[in-house]
Tab-separated table of C-alpha atoms in Angstrom:
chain	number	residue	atom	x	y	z
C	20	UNK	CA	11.565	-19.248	24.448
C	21	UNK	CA	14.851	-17.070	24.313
C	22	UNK	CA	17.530	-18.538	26.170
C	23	UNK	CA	20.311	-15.984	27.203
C	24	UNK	CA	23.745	-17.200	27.166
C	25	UNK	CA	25.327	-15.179	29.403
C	26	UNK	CA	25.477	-17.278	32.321
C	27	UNK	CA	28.000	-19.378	30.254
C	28	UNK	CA	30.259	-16.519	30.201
C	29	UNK	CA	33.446	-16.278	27.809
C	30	UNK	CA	34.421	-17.317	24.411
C	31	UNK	CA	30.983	-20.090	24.634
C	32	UNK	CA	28.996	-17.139	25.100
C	33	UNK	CA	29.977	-14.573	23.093
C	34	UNK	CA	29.504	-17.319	20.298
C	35	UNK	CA	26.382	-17.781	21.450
C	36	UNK	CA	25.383	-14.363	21.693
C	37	UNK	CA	26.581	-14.283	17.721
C	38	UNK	CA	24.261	-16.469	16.923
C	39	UNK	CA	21.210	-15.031	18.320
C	40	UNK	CA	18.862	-13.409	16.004
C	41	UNK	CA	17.670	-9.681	15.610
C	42	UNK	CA	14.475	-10.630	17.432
C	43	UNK	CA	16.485	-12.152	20.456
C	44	UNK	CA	18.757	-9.606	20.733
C	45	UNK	CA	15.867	-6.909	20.701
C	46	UNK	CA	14.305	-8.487	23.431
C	47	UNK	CA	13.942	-6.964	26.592
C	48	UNK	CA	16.279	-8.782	28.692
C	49	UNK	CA	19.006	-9.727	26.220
C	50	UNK	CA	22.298	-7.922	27.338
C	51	UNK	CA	23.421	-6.994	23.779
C	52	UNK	CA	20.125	-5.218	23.799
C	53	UNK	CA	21.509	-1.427	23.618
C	54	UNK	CA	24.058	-2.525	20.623
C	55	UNK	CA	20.965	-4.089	18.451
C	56	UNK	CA	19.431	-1.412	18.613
C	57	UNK	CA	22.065	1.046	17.984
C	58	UNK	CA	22.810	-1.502	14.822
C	59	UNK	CA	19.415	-1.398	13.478
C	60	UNK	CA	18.915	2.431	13.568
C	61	UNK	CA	22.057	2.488	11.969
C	62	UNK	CA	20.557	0.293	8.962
C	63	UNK	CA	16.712	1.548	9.219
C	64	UNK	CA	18.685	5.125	8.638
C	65	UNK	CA	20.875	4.056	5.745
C	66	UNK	CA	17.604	2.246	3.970
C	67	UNK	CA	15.472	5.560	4.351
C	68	UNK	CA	18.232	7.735	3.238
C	69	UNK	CA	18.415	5.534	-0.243
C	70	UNK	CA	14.618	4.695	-0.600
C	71	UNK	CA	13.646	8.080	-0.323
C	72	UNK	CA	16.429	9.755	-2.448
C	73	UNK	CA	15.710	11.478	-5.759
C	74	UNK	CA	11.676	11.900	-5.196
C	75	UNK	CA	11.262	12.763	-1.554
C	76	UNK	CA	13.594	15.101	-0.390
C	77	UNK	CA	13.969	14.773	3.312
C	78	UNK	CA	16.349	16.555	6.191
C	79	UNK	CA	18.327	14.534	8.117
C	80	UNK	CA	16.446	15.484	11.543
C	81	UNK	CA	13.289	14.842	10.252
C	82	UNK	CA	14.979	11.309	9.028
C	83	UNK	CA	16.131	10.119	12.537
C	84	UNK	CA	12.774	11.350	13.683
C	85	UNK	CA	11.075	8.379	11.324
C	86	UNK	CA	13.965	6.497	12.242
C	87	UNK	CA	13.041	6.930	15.975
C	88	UNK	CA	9.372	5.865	15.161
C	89	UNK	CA	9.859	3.155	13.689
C	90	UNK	CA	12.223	1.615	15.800
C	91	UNK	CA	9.479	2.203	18.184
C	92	UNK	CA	7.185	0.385	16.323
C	93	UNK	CA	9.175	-2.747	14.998
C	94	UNK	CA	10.092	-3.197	18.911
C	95	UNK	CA	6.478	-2.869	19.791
C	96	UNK	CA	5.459	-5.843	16.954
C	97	UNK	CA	8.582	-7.875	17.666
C	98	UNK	CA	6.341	-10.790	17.849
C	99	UNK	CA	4.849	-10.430	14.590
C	100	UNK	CA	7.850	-11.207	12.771
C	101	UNK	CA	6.987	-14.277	11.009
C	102	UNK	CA	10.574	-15.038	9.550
C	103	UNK	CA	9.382	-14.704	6.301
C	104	UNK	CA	12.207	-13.244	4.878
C	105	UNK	CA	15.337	-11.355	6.467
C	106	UNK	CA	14.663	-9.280	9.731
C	107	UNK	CA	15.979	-6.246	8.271
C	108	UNK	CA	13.468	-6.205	5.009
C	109	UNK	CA	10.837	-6.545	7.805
C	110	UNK	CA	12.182	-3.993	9.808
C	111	UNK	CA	12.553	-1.690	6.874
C	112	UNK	CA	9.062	-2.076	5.031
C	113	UNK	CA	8.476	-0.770	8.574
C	114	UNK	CA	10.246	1.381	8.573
C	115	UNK	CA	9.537	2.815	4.610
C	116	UNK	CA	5.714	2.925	5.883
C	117	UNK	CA	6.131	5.103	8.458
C	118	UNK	CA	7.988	7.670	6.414
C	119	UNK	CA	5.321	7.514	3.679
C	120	UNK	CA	2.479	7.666	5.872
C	121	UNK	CA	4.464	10.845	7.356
C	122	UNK	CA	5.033	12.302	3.755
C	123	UNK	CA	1.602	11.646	2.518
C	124	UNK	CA	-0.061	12.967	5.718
C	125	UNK	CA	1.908	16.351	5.682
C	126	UNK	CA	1.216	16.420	1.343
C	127	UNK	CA	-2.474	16.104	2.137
C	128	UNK	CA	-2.731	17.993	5.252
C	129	UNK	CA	-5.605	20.658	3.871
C	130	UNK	CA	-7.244	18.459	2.173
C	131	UNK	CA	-10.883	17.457	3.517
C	132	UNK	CA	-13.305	14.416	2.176
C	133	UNK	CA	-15.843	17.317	2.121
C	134	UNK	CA	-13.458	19.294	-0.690
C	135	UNK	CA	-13.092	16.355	-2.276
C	136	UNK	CA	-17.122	15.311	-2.582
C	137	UNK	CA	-17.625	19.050	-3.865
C	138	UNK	CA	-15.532	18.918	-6.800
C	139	UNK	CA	-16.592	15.558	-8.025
C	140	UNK	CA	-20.323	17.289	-7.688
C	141	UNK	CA	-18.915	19.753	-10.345
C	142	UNK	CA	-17.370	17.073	-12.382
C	143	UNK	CA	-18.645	16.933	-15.926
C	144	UNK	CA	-18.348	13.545	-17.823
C	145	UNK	CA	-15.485	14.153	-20.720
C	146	UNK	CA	-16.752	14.104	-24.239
C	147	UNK	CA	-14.538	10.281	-25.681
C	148	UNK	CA	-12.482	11.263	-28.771
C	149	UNK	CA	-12.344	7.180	-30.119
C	150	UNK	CA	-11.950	5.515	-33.482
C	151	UNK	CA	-13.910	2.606	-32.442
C	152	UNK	CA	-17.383	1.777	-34.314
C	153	UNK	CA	-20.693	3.620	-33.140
C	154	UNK	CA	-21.778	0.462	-31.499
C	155	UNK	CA	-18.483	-0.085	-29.562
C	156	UNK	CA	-18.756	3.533	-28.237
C	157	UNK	CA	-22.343	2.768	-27.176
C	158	UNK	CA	-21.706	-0.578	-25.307
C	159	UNK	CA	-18.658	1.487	-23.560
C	160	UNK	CA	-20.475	4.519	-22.995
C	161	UNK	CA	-23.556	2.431	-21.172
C	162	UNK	CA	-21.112	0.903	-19.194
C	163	UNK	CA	-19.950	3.397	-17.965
C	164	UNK	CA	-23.106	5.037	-16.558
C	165	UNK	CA	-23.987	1.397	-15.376
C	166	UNK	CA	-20.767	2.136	-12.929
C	167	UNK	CA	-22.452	5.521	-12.217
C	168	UNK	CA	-25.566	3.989	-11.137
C	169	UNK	CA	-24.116	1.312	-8.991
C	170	UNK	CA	-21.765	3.411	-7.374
C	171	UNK	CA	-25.282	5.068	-6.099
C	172	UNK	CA	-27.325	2.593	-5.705
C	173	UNK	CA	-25.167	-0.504	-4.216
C	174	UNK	CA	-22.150	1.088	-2.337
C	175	UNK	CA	-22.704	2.416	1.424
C	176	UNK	CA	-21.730	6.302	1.977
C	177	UNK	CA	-18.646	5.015	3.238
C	178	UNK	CA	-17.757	2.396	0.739
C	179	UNK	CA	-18.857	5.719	-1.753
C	180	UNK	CA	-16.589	8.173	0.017
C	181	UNK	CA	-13.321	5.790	0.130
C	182	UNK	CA	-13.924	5.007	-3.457
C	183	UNK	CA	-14.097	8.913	-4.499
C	184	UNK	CA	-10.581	9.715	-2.277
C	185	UNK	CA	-9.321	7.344	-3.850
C	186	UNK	CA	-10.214	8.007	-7.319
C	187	UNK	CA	-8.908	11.903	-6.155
C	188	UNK	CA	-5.830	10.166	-5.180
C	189	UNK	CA	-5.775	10.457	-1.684
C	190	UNK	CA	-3.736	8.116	0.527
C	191	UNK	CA	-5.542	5.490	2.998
C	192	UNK	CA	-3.808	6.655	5.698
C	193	UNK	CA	-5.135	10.112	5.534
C	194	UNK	CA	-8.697	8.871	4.330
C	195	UNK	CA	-8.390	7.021	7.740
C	196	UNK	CA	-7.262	9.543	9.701
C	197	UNK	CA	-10.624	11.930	8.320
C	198	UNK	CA	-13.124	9.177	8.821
C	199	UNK	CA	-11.741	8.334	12.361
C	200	UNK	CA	-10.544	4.688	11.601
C	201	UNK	CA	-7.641	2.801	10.223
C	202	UNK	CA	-6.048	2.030	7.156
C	203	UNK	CA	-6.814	-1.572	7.367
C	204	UNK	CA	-10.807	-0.579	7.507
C	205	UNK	CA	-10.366	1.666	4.547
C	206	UNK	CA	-8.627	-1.198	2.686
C	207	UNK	CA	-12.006	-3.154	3.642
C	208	UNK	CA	-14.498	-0.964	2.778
C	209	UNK	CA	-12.925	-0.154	-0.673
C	210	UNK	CA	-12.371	-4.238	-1.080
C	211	UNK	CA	-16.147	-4.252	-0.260
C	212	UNK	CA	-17.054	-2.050	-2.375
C	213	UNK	CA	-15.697	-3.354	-5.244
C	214	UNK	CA	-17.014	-6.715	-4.875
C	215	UNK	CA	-20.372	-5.131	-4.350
C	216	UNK	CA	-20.089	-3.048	-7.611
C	217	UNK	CA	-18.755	-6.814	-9.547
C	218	UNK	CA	-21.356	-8.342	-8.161
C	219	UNK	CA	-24.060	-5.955	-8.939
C	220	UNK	CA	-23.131	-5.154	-12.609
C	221	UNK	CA	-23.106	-9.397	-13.121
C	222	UNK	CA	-26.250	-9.234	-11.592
C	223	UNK	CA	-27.803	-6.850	-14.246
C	224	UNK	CA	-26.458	-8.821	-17.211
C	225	UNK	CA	-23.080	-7.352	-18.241
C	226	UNK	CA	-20.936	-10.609	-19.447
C	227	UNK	CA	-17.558	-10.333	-18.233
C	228	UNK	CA	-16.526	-9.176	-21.760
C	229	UNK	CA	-18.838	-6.306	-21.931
C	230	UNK	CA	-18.211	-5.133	-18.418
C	231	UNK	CA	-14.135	-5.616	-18.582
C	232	UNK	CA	-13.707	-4.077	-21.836
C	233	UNK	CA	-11.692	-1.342	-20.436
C	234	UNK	CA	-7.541	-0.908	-21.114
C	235	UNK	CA	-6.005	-2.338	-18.877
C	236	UNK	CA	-4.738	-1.449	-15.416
C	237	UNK	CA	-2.556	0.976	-16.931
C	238	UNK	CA	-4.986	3.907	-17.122
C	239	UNK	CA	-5.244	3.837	-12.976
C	240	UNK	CA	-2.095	3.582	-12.416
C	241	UNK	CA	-0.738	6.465	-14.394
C	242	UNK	CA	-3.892	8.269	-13.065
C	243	UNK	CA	-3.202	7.835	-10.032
C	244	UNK	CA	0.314	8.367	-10.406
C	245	UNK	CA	-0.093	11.404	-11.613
C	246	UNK	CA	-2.694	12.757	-9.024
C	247	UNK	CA	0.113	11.441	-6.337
C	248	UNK	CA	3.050	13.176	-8.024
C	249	UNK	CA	1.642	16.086	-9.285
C	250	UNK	CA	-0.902	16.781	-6.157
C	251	UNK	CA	-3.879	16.341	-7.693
C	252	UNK	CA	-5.638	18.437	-4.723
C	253	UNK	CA	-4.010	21.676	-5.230
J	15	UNK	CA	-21.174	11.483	-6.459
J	16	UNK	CA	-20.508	12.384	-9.860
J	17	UNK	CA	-18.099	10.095	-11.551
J	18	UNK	CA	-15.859	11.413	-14.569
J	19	UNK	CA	-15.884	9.267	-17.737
J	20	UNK	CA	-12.063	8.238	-16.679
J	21	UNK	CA	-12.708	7.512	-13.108
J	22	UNK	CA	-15.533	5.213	-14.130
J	23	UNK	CA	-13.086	3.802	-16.237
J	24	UNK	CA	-10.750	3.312	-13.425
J	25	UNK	CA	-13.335	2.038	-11.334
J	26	UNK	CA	-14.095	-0.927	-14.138
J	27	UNK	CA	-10.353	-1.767	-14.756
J	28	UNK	CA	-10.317	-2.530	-10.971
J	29	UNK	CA	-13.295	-4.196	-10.889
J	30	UNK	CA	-11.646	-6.847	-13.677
J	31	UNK	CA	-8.772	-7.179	-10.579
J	32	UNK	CA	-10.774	-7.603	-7.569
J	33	UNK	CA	-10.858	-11.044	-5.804
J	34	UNK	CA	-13.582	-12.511	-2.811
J	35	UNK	CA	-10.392	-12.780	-0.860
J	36	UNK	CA	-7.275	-9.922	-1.201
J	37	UNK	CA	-4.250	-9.316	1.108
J	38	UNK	CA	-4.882	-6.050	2.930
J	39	UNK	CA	-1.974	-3.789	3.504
J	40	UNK	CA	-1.206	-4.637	7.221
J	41	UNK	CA	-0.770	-8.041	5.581
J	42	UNK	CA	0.987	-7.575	3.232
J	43	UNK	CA	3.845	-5.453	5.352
J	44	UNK	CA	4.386	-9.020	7.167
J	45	UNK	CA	5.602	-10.517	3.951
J	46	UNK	CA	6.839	-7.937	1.396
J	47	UNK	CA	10.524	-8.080	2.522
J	48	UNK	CA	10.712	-11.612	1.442
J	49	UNK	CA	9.201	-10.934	-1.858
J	50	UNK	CA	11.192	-8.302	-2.473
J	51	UNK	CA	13.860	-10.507	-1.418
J	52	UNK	CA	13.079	-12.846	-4.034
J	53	UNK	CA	12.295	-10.530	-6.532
J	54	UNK	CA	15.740	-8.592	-6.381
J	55	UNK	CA	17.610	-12.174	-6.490
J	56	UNK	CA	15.221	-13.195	-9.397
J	57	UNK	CA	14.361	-16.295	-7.584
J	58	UNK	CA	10.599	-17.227	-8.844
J	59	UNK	CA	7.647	-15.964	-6.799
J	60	UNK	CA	5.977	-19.315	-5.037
J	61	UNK	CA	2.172	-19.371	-5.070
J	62	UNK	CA	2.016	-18.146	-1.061
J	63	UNK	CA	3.375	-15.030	-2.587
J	64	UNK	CA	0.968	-14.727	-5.395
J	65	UNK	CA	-1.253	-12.077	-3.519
J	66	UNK	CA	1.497	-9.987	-2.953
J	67	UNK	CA	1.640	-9.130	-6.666
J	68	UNK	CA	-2.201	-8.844	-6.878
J	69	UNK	CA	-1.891	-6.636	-4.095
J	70	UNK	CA	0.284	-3.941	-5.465
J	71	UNK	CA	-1.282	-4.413	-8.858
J	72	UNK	CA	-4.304	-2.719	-6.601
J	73	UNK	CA	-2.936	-0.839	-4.125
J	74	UNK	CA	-0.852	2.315	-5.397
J	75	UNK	CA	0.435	2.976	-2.166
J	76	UNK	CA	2.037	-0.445	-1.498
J	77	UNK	CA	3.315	-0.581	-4.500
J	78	UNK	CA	4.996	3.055	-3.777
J	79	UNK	CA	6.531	1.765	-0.525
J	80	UNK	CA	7.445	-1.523	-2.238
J	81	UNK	CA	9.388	0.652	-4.725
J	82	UNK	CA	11.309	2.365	-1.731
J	83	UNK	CA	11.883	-0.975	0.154
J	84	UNK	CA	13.549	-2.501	-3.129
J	85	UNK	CA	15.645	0.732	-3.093
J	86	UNK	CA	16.960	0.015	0.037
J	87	UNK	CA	17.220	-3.268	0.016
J	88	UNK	CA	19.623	-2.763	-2.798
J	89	UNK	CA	21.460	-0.586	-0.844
J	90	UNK	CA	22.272	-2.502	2.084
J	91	UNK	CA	23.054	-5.586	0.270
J	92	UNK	CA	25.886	-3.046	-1.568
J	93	UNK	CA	26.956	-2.414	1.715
C-alpha cells in the first residue's frame, strides 16, 4: 500500500516524495505523477536511441511512437514489477521488446506460413562434404532422417509449423500474429515440440551420444543469424 | 515438411538444449534487467538466474533484445 506524503506538506514531504520509487510515483494518484512520466520517456527514449543504433536504423517519430507504446504498456503491468533488478532495466526490456516486435513485424510483413511450408516442400537435402569415416557419416546421416521422421510422425501440425518458421527464421511474434495466438503459446508449442522429438528419438534407441553428435549450438545460431540479418524470406 | 540436412541439424543441436521445464519469453522479460545488471557489473550469475542463460542460448530473439537492453543499459549508466 502506497502512502502519499503530501498531506505532510513542505520540506518532510518533498523528502518523502524523493524517496518514493518509480512504481509509486507512476501510480495513479501520486501527485508527481505527470513528472515520472515525463522522466521515464525521457530515459525509455535515450535507451532505444542507443540499443537500436548501428543495425536498426530508426526515425525519431517512429521512436517516440515505441516510446509512447511502451510507456503504455509498462504503466499497464506496473504491478508486475517484481523488483528484480532496477525499474528502469525493467522498463526498458519493455520497452526494447516493443520496438523489436515492431521491426520484426514490418521486416516480415509479406511473409505467410503458407510461403514458408511451400519452399521447405521444394527443399532438397544437401549432399555433406565431411572428412569423417564412412561409418561416422552413416550414423550422422541416419540421424538425421530419424529427425525427419519424427518431425512427421510425433509433432502436431502446429508444433510442425512453429518448428519450420522458425527454422526459416521467422520471429514468434509474427508466427503468432499468423496463427491467431500469442508469443507465449508459440514459445510452448515449440518447447513441446522439442521435448516430444527428445523423447521420441530416446524412445527408438539413439543413446544420447549418437543422437547429440551434432556441433554445437553454433550452427543455429549463425543460421539463424543470418536468415534474421540477411532476410532469409526475400 | 521437408527438412534440409542443416535444419535437421539445427533441430538436433536444440534438442541436446531442451529442458522438461524452460523460462518462456514473457518470463524471462520480468527478470532480464537484473541479469543484465549483473552481467554488465560482472557480478556472478546466482542459480535463480541460471534459466535466463539457457533461455537465450534457445531463443534468438531474446537474446537479440538482450543485446539491445545491454546497449542501453550501458548508456544510461554513462549518463
Amino acid at each position: 500500500m502506497v502512502t502519499y506524503p503530501v498531506a505532510l506538506g513542505g520540506e518532510q514531504g518533498k523528502l518523502l516524495l524523493l524517496m518514493d520509487t518509480w512504481q509509486d510515483r507512476l501510480g495513479e494518484h501520486h501527485p508527481e505523477r505527470s513528472e515520472a512520466i515525463v522522466e521515464l520517456r525521457a530515459i525509455l527514449l535515450r535507451g532505444l536511441k542507443s540499443s537500436l543504433s548501428g543495425r536498426h536504423r530508426e526515425d525519431s517519430a517512429n521512436l517516440e511512437d515505441i516510446a509512447q507504446k511502451a510507456l503504455l504498456k509498462i504503466l499497464e503491468n506496473l504491478g508486475t514489477y517484481q523488483g528484480r533488478g532496477k525499474f528502469t532495466s525493467w522498463a526498458l526490456a519493455i520497452t526494447i521488446r516493443v520496438a523489436y516486435n515492431d521491426i520484426r513485424a514490418r521486416h516480415w510483413n509479406n511473409v505467410s506460413l503458407d510461403y514458408l511450408k511451400e519452399q521447405a516442400g521444394d527443399s532438397i537435402p544437401e549432399e555433406s562434404v565431411s572428412s569423417t569415416s564412412p561409418d561416422v557419416e552413416a550414423q550422422k546421416k541416419d540421424s538425421l532422417e530419424l529427425v525427419r521422421r519424427m518431425i512427421q510422425t510425433d509433432l502436431t501440425t502446429r508444433q510442425q509449423d512453429v518448428l519450420l518458421a522458425a527454422l526459416n527464421g521467422m520471429p514468434q511474434e509474427e508466427i503468432a500474429s499468423q496463427m491467431g495466438t500469442n508469443r507465449n503459446n508459440v514459445y510452448k508449442l515449440f518447447h513441446d515440440g522439442r521435448k516430444a522429438l527428445k523423447r521420441a528419438m530416446e524412445q527408438r534407441g539413439y543413446s544420447r551420444d549418437m543422437l547429440y553428435d551434432s556441433p554445437d549450438t553454433g550452427t543455429y545460431d549463425q543460421t539463424y543469424a543470418q536468415t534474421y540479418v540477411e532476410g532469409g524470406h526475400s | 515438411m521437408n527438412v534440409s540436412d542443416q535444419q535437421a541439424e539445427i533441430v538436433k543441436s536444440l534438442l541436446k538444449i531442451t529442458r522438461e521445464e524452460e523460462l518462456n519469453c514473457n518470463e524471462l522479460l520480468e527478470v532480464i534487467g537484473e541479469y543484465a545488471e549483473k552481467k554488465l557489473s560482472g557480478q556472478p550469475i546466482d542459480k535463480t538466474l541460471e534459466p535466463v542463460e539457457h533461455h537465450l542460448g534457445l531463443c534468438r530473439e531474446c537474446e537479440e533484445e538482450y543485446e539491445a537492453l545491454c546497449k542501453a543499459l550501458q548508456d544510461i549508466e554513462n549518463l
